[in-house]
mmCIF file of C-alpha atoms in Angstrom:
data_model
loop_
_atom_site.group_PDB
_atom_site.id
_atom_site.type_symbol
_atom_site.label_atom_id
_atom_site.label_comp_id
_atom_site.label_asym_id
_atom_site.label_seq_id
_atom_site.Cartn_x
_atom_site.Cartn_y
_atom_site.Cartn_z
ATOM 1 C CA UNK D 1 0.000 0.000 0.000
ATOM 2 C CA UNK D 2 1.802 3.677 -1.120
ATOM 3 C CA UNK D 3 1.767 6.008 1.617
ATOM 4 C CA UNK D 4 -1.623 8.741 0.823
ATOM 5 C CA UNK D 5 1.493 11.561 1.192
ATOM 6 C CA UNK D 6 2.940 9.967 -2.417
ATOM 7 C CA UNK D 7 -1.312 9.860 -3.905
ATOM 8 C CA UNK D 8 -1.850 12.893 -3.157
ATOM 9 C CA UNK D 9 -0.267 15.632 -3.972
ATOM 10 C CA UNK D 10 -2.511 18.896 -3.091
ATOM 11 C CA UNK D 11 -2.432 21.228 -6.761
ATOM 12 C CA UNK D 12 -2.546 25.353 -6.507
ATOM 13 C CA UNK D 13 -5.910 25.237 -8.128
ATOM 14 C CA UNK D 14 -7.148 23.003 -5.860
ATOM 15 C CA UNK D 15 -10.594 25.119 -4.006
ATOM 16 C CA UNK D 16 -11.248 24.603 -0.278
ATOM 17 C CA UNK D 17 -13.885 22.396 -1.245
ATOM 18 C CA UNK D 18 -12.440 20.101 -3.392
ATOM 19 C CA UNK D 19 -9.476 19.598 -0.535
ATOM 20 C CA UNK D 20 -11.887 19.148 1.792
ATOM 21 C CA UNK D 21 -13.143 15.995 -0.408
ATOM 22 C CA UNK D 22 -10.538 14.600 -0.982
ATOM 23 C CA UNK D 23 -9.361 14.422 3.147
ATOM 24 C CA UNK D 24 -12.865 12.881 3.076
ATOM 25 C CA UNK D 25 -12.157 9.964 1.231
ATOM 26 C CA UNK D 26 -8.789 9.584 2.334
ATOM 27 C CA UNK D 27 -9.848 9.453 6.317
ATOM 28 C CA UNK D 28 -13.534 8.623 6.274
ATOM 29 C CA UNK D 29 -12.707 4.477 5.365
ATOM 30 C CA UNK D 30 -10.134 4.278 8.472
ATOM 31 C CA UNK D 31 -12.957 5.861 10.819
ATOM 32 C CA UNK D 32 -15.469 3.053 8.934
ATOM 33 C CA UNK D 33 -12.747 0.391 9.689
ATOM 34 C CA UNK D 34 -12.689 1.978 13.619
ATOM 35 C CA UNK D 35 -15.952 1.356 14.018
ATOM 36 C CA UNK D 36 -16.072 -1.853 12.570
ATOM 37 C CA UNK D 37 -13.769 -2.832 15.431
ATOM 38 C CA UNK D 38 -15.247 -1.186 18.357
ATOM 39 C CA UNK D 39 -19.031 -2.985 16.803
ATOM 40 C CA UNK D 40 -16.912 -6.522 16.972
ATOM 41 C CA UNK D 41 -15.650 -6.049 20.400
ATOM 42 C CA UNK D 42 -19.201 -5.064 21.265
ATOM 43 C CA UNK D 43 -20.640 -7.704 19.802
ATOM 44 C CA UNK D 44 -18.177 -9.657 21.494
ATOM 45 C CA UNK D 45 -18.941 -8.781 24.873
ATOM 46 C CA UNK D 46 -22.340 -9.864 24.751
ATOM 47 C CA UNK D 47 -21.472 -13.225 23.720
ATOM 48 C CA UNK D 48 -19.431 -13.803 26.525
#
């Protein structure tokens, strides 16, 4: 897996906006994978 630093590479023309995106789709599947975890351990717990 290539470090996001190498993908992405912010461009001058690049709005506020648009940024603001892209951090979303960078960061938003690592807080998905997070909470996967956390719903596991819950899950988890309840078995035992």
């Amino acid at each position: 897996m290539t470090p996001v630093k190498v993908i992405w590479r912010p461009s001058k023309q690049l709005t506020p906006e648009e940024s603001a995106r892209l951090l979303r789709l960078l960061f938003v599947p690592q807080v998905e994978q997070s909470n996967q975890l956390k719903r596991d351990r819950m899950k988890r717990q309840i078995r035992d």
